C-alpha positions as a Python dict, from the first residue, in 0.01 Angstrom:
ca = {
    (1, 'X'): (0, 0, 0),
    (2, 'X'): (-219, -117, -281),
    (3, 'X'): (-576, 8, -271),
    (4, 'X'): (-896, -262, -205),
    (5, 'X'): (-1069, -330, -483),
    (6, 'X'): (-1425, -233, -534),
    (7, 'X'): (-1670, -425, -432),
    (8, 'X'): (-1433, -673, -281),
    (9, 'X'): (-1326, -775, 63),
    (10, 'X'): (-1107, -586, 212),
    (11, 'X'): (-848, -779, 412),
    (12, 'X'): (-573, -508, 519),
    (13, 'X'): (-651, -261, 806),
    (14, 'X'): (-1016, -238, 924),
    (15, 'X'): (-1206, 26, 1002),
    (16, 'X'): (-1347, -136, 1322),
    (17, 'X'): (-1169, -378, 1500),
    (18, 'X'): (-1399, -654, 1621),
    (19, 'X'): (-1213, -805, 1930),
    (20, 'X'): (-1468, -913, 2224),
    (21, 'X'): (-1382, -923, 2551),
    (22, 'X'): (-1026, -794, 2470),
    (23, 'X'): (-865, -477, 2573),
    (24, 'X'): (-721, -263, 2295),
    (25, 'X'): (-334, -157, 2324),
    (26, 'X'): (-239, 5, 2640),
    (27, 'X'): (110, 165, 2618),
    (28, 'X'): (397, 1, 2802),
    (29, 'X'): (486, 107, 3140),
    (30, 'X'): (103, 253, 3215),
    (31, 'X'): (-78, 314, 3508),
    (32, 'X'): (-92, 44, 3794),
    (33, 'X'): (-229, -220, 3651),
    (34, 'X'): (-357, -299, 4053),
    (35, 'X'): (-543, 20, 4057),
    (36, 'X'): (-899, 4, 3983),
    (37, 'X'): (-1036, 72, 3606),
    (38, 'X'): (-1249, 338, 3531),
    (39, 'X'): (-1501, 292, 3317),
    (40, 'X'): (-1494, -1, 3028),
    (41, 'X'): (-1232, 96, 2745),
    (42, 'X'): (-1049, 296, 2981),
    (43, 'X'): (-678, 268, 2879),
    (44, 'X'): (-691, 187, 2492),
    (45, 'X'): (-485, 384, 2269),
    (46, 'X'): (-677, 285, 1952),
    (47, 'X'): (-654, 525, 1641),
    (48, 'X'): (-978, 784, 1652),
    (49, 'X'): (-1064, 668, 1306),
    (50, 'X'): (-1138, 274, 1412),
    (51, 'X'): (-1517, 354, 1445),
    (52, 'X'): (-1554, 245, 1835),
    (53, 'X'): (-1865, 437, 1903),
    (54, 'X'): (-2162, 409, 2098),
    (55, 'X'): (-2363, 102, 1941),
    (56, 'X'): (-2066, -89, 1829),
    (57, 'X'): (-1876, -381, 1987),
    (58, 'X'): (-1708, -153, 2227),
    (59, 'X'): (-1985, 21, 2380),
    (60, 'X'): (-1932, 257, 2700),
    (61, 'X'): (-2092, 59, 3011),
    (62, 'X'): (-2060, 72, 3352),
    (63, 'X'): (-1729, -47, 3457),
    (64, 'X'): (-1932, -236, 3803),
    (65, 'X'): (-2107, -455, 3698),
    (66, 'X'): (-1940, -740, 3915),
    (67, 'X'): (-1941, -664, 4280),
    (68, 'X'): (-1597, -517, 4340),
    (69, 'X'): (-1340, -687, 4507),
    (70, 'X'): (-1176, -474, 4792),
    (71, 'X'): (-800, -386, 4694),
    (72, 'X'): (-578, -330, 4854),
    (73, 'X'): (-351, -12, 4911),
    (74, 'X'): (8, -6, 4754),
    (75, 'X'): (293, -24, 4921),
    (76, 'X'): (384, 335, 5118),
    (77, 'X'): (700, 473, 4989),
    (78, 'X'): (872, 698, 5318),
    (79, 'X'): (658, 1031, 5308),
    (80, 'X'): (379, 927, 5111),
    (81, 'X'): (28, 913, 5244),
    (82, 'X'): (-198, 733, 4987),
    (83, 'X'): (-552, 875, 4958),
    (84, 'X'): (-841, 708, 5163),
    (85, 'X'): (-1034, 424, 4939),
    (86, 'X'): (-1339, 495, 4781),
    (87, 'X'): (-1692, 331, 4838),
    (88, 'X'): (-1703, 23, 4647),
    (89, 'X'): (-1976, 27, 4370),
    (90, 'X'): (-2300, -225, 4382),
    (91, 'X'): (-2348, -442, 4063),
    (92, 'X'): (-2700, -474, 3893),
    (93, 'X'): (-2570, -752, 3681),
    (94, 'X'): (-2796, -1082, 3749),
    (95, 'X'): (-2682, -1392, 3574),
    (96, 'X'): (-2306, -1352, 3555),
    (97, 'X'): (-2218, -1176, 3871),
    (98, 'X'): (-1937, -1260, 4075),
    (99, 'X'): (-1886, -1503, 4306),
    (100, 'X'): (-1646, -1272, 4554),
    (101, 'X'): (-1981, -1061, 4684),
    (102, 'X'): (-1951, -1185, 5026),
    (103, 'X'): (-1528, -1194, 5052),
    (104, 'X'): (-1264, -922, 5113),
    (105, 'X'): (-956, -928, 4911),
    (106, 'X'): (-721, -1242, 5023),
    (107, 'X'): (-433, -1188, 5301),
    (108, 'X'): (-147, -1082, 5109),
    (109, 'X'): (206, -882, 5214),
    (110, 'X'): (28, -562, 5213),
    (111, 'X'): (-240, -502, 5428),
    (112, 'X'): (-606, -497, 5292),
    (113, 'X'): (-865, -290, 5429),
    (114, 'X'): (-1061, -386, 5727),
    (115, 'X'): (-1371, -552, 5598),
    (116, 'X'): (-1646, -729, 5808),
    (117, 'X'): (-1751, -1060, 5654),
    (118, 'X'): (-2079, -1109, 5713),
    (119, 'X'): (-2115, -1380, 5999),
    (120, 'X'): (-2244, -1763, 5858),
    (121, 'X'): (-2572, -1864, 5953),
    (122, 'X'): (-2553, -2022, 6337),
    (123, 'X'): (-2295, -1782, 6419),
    (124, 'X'): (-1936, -1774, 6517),
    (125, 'X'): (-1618, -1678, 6310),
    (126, 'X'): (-1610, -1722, 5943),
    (127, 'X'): (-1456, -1982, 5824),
    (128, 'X'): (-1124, -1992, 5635),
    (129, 'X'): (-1092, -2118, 5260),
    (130, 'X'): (-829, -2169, 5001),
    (131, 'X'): (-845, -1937, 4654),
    (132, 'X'): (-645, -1941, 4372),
    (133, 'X'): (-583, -1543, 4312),
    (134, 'X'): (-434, -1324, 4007),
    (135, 'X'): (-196, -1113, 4205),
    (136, 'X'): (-88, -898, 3878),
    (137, 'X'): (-66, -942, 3475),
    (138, 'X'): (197, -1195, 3295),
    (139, 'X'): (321, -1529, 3288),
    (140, 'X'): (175, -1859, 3501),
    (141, 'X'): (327, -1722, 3841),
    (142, 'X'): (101, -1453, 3876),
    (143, 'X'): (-179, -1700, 4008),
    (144, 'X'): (-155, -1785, 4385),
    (145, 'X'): (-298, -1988, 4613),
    (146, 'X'): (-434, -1767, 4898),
    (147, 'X'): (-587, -1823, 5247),
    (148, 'X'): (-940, -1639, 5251),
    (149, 'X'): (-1203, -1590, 5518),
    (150, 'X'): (-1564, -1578, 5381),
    (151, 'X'): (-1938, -1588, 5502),
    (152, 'X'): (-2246, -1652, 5440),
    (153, 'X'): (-2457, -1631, 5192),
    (154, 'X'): (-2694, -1319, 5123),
    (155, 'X'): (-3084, -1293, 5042),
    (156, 'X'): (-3119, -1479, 4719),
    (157, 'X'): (-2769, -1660, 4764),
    (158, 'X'): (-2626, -2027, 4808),
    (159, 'X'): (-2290, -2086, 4938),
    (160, 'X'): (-2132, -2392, 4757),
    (161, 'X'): (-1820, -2614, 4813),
    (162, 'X'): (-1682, -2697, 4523),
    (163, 'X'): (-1536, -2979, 4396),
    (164, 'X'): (-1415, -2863, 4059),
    (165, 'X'): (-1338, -2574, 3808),
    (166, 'X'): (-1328, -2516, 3437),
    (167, 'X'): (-1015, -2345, 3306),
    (168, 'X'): (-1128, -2187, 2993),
    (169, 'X'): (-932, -1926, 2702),
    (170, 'X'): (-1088, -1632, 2835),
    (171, 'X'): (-887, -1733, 3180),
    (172, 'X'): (-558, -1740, 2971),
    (173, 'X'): (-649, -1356, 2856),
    (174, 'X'): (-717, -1254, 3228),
    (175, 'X'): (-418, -1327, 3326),
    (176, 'X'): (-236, -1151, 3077),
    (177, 'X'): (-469, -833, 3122),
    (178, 'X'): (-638, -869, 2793),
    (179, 'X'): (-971, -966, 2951),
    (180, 'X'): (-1164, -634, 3024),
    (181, 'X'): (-1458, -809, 3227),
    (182, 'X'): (-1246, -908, 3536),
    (183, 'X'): (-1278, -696, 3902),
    (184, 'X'): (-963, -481, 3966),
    (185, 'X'): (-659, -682, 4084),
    (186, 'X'): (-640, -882, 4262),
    (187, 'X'): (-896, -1099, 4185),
    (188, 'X'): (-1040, -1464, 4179),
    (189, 'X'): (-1066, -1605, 3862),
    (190, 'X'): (-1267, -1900, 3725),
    (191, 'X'): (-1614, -1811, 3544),
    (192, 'X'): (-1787, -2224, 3611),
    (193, 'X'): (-1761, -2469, 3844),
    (194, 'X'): (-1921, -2770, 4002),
    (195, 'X'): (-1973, -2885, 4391),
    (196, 'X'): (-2265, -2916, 4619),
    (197, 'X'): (-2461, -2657, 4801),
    (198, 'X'): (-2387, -2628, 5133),
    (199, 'X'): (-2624, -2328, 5306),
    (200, 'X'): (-2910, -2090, 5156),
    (201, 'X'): (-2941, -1740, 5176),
    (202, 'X'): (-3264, -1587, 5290),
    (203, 'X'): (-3521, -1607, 5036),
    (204, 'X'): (-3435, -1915, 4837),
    (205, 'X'): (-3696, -2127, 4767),
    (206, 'X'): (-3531, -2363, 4468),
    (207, 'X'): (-3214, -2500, 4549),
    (208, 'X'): (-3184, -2707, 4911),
    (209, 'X'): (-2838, -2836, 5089),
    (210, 'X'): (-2723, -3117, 4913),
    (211, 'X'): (-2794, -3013, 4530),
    (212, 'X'): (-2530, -3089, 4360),
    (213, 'X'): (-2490, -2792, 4073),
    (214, 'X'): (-2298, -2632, 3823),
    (215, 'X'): (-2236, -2271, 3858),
    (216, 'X'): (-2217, -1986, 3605),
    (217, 'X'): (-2061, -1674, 3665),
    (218, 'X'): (-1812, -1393, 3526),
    (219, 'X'): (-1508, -1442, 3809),
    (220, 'X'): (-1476, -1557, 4167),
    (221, 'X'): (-1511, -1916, 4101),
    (222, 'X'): (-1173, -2107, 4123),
    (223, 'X'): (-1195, -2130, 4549),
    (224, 'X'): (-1337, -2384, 4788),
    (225, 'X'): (-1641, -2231, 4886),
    (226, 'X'): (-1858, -1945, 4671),
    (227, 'X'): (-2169, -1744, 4750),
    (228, 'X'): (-2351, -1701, 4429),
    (229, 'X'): (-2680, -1574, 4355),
    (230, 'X'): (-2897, -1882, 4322),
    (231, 'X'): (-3017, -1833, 3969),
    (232, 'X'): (-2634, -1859, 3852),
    (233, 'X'): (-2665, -2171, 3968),
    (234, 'X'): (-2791, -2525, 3759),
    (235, 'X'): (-2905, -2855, 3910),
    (236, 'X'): (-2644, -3164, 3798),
    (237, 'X'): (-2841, -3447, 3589),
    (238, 'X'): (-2837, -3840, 3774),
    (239, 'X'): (-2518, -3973, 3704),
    (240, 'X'): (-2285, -3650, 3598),
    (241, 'X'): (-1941, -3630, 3757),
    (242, 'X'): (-1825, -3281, 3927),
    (243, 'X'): (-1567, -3300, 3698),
    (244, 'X'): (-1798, -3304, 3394),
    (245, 'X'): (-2029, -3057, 3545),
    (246, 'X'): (-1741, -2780, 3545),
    (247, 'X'): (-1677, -2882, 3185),
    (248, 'X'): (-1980, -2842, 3017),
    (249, 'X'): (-2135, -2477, 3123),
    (250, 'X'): (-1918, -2248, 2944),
    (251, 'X'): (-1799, -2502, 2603),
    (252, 'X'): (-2124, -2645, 2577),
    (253, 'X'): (-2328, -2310, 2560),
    (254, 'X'): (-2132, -2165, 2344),
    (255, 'X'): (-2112, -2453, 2101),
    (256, 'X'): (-2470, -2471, 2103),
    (257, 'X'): (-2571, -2158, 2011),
    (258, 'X'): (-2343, -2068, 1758),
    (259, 'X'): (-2436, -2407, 1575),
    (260, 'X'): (-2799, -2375, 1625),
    (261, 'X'): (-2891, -2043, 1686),
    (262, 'X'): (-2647, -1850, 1461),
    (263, 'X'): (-2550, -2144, 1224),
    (264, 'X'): (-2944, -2307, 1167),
    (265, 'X'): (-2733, -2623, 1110),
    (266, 'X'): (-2916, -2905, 914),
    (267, 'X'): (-2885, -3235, 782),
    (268, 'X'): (-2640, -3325, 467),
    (269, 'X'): (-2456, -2967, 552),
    (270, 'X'): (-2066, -2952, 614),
    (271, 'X'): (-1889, -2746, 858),
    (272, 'X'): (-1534, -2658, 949),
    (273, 'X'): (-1455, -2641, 1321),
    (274, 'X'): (-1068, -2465, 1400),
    (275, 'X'): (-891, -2568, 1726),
    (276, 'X'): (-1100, -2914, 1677),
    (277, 'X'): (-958, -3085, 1972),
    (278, 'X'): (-1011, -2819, 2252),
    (279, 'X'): (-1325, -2782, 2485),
    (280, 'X'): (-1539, -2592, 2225),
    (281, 'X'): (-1444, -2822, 1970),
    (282, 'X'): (-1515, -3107, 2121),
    (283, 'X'): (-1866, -2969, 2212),
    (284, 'X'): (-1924, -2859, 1875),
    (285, 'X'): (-1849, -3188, 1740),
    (286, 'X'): (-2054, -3423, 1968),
    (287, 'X'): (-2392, -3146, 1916),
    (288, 'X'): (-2309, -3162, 1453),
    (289, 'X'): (-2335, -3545, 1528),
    (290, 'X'): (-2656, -3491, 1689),
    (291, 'X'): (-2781, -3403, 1308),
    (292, 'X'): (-2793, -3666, 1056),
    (293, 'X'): (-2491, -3660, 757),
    (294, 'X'): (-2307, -3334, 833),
    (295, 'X'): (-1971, -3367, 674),
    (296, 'X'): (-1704, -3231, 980),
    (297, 'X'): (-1346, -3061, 903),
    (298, 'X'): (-1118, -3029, 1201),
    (299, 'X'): (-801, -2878, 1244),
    (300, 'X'): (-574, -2975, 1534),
    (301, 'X'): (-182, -3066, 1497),
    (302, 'X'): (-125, -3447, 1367),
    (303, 'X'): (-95, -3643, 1718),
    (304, 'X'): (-468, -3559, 1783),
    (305, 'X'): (-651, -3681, 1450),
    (306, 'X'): (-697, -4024, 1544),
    (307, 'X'): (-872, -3881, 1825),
    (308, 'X'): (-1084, -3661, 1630),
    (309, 'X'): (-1175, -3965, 1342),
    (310, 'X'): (-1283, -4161, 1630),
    (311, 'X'): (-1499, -3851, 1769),
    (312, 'X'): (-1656, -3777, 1396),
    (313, 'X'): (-1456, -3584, 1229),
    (314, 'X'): (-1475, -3685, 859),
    (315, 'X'): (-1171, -3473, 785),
    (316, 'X'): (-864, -3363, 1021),
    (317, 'X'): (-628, -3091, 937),
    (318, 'X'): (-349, -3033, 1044),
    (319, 'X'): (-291, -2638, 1046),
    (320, 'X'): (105, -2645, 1182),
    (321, 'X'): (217, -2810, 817),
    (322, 'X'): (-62, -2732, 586),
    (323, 'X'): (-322, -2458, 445),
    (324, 'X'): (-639, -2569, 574),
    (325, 'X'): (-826, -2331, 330),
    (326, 'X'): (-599, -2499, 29),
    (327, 'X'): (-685, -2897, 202),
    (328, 'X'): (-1091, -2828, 229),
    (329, 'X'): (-1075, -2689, -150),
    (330, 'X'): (-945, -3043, -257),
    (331, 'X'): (-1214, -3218, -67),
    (332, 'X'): (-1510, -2995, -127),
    (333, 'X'): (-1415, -2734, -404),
    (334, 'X'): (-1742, -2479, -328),
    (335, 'X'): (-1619, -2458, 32),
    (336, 'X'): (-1860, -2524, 375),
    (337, 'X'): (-2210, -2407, 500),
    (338, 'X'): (-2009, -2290, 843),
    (339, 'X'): (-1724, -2164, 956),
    (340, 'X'): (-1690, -2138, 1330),
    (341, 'X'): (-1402, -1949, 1378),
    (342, 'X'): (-1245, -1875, 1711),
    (343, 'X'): (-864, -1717, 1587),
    (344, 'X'): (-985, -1382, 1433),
    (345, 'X'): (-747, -1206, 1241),
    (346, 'X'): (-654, -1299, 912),
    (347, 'X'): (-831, -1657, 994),
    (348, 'X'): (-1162, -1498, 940),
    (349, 'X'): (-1087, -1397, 604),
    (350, 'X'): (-1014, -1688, 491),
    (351, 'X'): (-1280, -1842, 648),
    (352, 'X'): (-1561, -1593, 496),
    (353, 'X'): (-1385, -1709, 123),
    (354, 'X'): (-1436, -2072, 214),
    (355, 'X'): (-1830, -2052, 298),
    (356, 'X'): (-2072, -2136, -25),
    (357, 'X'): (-2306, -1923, -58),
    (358, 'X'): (-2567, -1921, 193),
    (359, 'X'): (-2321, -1986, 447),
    (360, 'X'): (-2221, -1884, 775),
    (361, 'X'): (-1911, -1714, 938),
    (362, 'X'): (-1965, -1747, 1311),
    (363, 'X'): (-1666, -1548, 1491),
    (364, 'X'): (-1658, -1611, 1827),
    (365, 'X'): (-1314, -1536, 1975),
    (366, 'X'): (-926, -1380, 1887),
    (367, 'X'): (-694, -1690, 1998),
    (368, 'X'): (-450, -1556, 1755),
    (369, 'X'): (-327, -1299, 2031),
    (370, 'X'): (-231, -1533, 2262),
    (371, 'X'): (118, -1687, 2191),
    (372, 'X'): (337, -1695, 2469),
    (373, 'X'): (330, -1665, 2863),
    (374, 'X'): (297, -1308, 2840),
    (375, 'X'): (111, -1025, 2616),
    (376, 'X'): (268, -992, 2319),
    (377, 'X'): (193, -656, 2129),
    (378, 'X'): (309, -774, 1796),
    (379, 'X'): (74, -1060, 1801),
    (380, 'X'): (-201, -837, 1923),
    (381, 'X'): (-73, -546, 1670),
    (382, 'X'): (-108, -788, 1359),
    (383, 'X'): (-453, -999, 1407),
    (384, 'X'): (-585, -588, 1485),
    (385, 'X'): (-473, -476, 1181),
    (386, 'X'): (-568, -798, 955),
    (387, 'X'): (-893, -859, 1063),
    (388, 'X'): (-1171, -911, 896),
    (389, 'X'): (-1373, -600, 799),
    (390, 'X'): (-1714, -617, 532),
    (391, 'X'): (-1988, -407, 480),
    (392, 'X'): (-2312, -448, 421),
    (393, 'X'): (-2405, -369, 69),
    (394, 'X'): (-2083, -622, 14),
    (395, 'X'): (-2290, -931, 206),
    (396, 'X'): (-2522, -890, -26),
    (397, 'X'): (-2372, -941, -321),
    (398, 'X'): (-2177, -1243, -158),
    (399, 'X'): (-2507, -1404, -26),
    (400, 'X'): (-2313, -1479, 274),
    (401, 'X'): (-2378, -1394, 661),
    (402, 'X'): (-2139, -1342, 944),
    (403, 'X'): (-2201, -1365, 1325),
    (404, 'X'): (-2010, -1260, 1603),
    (405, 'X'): (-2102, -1469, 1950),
    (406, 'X'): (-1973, -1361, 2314),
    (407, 'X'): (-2092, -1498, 2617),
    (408, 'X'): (-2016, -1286, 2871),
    (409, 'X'): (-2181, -1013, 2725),
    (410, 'X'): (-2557, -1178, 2779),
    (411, 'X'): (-2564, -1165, 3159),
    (412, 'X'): (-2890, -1026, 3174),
    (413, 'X'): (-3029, -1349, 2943),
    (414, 'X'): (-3097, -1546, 3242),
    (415, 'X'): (-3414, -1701, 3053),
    (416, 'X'): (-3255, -1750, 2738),
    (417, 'X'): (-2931, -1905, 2894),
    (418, 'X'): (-3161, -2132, 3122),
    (419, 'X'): (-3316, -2271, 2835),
    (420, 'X'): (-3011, -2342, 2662),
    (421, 'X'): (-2884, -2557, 2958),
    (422, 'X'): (-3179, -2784, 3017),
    (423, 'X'): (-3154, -2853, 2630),
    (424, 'X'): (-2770, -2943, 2700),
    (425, 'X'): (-2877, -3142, 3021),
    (426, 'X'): (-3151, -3348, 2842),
    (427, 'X'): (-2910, -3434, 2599),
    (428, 'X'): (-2686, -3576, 2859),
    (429, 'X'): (-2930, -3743, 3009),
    (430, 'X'): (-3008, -3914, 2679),
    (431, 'X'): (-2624, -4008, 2610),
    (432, 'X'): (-2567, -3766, 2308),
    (433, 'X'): (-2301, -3545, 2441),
    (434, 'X'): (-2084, -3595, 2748),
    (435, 'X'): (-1789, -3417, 2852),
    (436, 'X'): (-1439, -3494, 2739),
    (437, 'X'): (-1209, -3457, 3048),
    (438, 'X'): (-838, -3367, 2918),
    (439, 'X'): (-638, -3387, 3263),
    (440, 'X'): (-718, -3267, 3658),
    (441, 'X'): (-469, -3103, 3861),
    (442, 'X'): (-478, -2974, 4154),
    (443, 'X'): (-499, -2603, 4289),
    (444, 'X'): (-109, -2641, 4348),
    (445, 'X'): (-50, -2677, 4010),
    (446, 'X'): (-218, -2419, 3847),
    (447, 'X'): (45, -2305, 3622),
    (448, 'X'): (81, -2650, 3519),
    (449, 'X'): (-295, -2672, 3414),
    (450, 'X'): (-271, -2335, 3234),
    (451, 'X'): (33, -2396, 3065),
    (452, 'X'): (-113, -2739, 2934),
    (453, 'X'): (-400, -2572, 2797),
    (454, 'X'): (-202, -2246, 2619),
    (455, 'X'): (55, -2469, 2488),
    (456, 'X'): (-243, -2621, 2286),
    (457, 'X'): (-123, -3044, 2432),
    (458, 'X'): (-510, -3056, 2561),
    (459, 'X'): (-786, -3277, 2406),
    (460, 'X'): (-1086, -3159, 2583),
    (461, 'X'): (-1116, -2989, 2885),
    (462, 'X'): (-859, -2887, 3171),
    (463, 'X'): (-1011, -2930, 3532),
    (464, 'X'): (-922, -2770, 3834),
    (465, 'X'): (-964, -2896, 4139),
    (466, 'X'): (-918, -2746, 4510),
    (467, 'X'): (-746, -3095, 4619),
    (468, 'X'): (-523, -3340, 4460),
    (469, 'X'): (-753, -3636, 4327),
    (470, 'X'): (-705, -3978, 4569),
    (471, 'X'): (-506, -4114, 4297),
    (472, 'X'): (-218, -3941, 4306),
    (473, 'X'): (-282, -3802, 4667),
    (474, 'X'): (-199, -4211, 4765),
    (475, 'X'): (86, -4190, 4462),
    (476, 'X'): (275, -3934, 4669),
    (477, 'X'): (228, -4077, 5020),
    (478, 'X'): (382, -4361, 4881),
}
């Protein structure tokens, strides 16, 4: 293997692996993957010498820090007593904590433990809701709809019916176990929603029956009803659809601070924005038109450019039949002020050689290990082992910077997060950005909804919802 050259970038096998929010290679034919994890990192088989230490990307937390979901035993073989359960562990997250707090695990062929929900205000049974449930790791199957009985909200809660979901990548990873922030299986996904509030927990002074919000949280959230603290929650502008509520939490954020925060962007400046068409993308692009003259590059495959020219992009790519490094060269031969970059792997190297100087890599995501219905190890083995890797001393004689931006690791930012929304809502309000709505489905076709989205055929967002829309409710009466 031929040796890096000094001073130079190295683009064959890092030292550290910079992967957020995705679980390193556990060997085939492990442990249960039902069984509860152990502390955060538990499981990866990554080489000693990668660097993971205290500090880095990787650092050792507490593995609680979403209210557990109660699991439930596996199945007795004949002469096997399995062990008592232990005492489920109390979260101290705040802003992203789950939205199962107040549920036990969802009736399923084994028996769960005997939990007592707590009793909804006024008394009588709790009532029973639908939940859309990952019942194990792998393809579209593995998420069920479920019957669940909940209650009602605790001190400092709301209880919400919702009215729709966001599916988003990270919910694509979940399901094929390369998510490390979920609850043991199984679990609710979904990490934002929309719907109204519906009762208060003791203590809540901001939010009355009625609000329509958005909701914010790590899982839980693809149900009918959810008890969330009340500071996870966000009050809906005049005029915003529940649909376009559930859209613009998680895409929106994100877009918004990585342009702004991390990428200063400015007038006259040019970016290039991968996987143009999809809900970050779209975000991205209606926030750079918010700045006057910056010069966009898109890549998406060929049937969604004329989408993207309309949007604003000055420049769409298509990435399935050409080099998008080779096609922004042509057009602007010194390269782009930022990068955002959401593949990893060898993507970000070629990304950090196409900024000018002064410019900006902002990483915020490894879509490059996700190619099938399934985990594939050769996918994950090869973006590991060509990703990016730069030291310092090597920035600085580039003159460039790169950023790394993951959401769900800033659940204690509940002020900084805040203001980042009512910047996004005031910017609805005033008609710059709004929500592009892919397609709907229904709870009943979830694998529908996540296969449109994996199989890249979505421009915008993918909305879940927990009941067919009228439209095609009436379509199939008739």
């Amino acid at each position: 293997m031929p040796r890096p050259r000094r001073g130079g970038v190295r683009a064959n096998r890092p030292p550290r692996p910079i992967l957020p929010g995705f679980i390193g290679f556990r060997a085939a034919g492990g442990s249960d993957p039902c069984a509860p994890r152990g502390r955060r990192g538990a499981g990866r088989s990554l080489p000693r010498d990668t660097g993971l230490r205290r500090g880095g990307w990787h650092r050792d937390r507490p593995a609680a820090l979403a209210p557990p979901v109660p699991v439930p035993p596996p199945q007795p073989r004949p002469g096997f007593s399995p062990p008592a359960a232990s005492p489920p562990l109390r979260s101290r997250s705040v802003l992203f904590r789950s939205a199962m707090s107040a549920e036990p695990a969802p009736a399923a062929a084994v028996a769960a433990p005997e939990q007592t929900p707590e009793p909804p205000a006024g008394g009588g049974e709790p009532a029973e809701h639908r939940a859309l449930v990952l019942t194990g790791f792998g393809g579209y199957e593995k998420v069920k709809v479920q019957t669940r009985r909940g209650g009602g909200p605790r001190p400092g809660e709301v209880s919400v019916r919702v009215r729709a979901c966001g599916l988003n990548f990270a919910d694509l990873l979940g399901r094929q176990g390369l998510y490390d922030r979920l609850p043991p299986l199984p679990v609710c996904p979904g990490m934002e929603c929309a719907g109204t509030v519906c009762a208060l927990g003791d203590d809540v002074r901001d939010r009355q029956v009625g609000d329509k919000v958005m909701v914010l949280a790590r899982s839980g959230l693809w149900q009918e009803v959810v008890n969330v603290p009340a500071v996870q929650t966000f009050l809906m502008p005049e005029g915003m659809s529940f649909e376009e509520g559930a859209a613009l939490l998680i895409n929106y954020i994100t877009a918004y601070m990585i342009l702004f925060d991390f990428g200063n962007l400015r007038p006259n400046q040019s970016i290039l924005i991968h996987m143009a068409a999809g809900g970050v993308g779209t975000a991205a692009i209606q926030l750079c038109k918010t700045v006057e003259n910056v010069t966009i590059f898109g890549t998406a495959s060929a049937s969604k450019h004329d989408f993207l020219k309309e949007s604003g992009v000055a420049h769409p790519i298509d990435y399935r039949t050409m080099d998008y490094a080779e096609e922004v060269r042509k057009i602007s031969p010194k390269g782009v002020d930022i990068v955002l970059d959401p593949l990893g792997g060898s993507d970000t190297t070629k990304a950090f050689h196409l900024l000018k100087p002064m410019g900006k890599l902002i990483t915020y995501g490894v879509a490059n290990v996700l190619t099938g219905q399934k985990k594939n190890l050769m996918a994950m083995a090869k973006t590991w082992w060509n990703q990016f890797s730069i030291n310092a001393l090597q920035l600085l004689h580039h003159n460039k910077a790169v950023c790394g931006y993951y959401l769900g690791s800033m659940e204690e930012e509940v002020e900084l997060i805040g203001g980042v929304v009512a910047k996004l809502i005031n910017l609805y309000s005033q008609g710059k950005i709004k929500p592009k709505i892919d397609s709907v489905w229904p709870f009943d076709q979830v694998a529908d909804a996540m296969r449109q989205m994996q199989e890249k055929k979505n421009v915008g967002k993918v909305i879940l919802v927990p009941e067919a829309p009228k439209e095609e409710a009436k379509k199939e009466e008739n």
